C-alpha positions as CSV (number, residue, x, y, z in Angstrom):
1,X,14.8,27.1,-23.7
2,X,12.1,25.4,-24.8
3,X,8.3,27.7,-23.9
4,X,5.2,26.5,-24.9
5,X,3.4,28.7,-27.4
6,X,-0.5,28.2,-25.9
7,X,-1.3,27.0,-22.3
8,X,-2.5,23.6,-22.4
9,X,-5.8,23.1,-21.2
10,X,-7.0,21.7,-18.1
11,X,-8.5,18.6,-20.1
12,X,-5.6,17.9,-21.8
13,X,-3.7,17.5,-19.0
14,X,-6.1,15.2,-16.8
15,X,-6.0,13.1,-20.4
16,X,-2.4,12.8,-19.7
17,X,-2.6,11.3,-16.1
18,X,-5.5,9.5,-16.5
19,X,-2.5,6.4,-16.3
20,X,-1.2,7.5,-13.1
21,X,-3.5,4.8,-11.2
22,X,-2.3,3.1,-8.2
23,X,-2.1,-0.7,-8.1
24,X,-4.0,-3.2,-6.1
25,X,-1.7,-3.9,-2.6
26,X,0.2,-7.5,-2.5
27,X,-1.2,-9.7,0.1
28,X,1.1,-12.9,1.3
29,X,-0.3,-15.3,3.8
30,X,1.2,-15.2,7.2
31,X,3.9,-18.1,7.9
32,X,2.5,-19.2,11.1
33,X,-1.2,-18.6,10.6
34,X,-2.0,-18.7,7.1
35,X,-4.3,-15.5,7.3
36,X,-3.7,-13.1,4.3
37,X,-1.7,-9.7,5.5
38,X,0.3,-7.5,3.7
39,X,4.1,-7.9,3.3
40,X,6.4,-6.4,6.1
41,X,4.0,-6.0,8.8
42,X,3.2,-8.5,11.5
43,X,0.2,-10.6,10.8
44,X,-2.8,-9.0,12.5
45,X,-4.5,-12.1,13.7
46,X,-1.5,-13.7,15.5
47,X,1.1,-11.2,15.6
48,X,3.7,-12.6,14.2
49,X,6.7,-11.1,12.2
50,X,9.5,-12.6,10.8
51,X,9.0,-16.0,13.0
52,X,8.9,-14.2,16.9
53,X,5.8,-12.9,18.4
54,X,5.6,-9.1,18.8
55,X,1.6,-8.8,19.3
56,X,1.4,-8.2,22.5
57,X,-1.3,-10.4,24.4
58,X,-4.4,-9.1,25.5
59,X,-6.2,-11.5,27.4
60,X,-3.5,-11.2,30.5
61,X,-5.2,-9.7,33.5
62,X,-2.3,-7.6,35.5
């Protein structure tokens, strides 16, 4: 089993995952609206998702 001979120090490691950086998010345009949102959520100006409505509306008075 392979053991490492000296530990490896703590900037030597940070070196090593200086890579690990997160990408910028994909943003699609809504099909109904146009706005920009991001994929597989409903569109947060109209409300739409996948072509129905499911934003429910707020200017109803009950």
């Amino acid at each position: 089993m392979a053991v490492p001979k000296q530990k490896s120090s703590k900037a030597r490691g940070r070196k090593r995952r200086t890579h690990y950086k997160t990408g910028a998010p994909t943003i699609t345009l809504c099909s109904e609206c146009q706005e920009p949102k991001l994929p597989h959520r409903a569109c947060p100006e109209c409300g739409a998702y996948k072509g129905r409505n499911v934003k429910p509306d707020m200017d109803s008075d009950d």
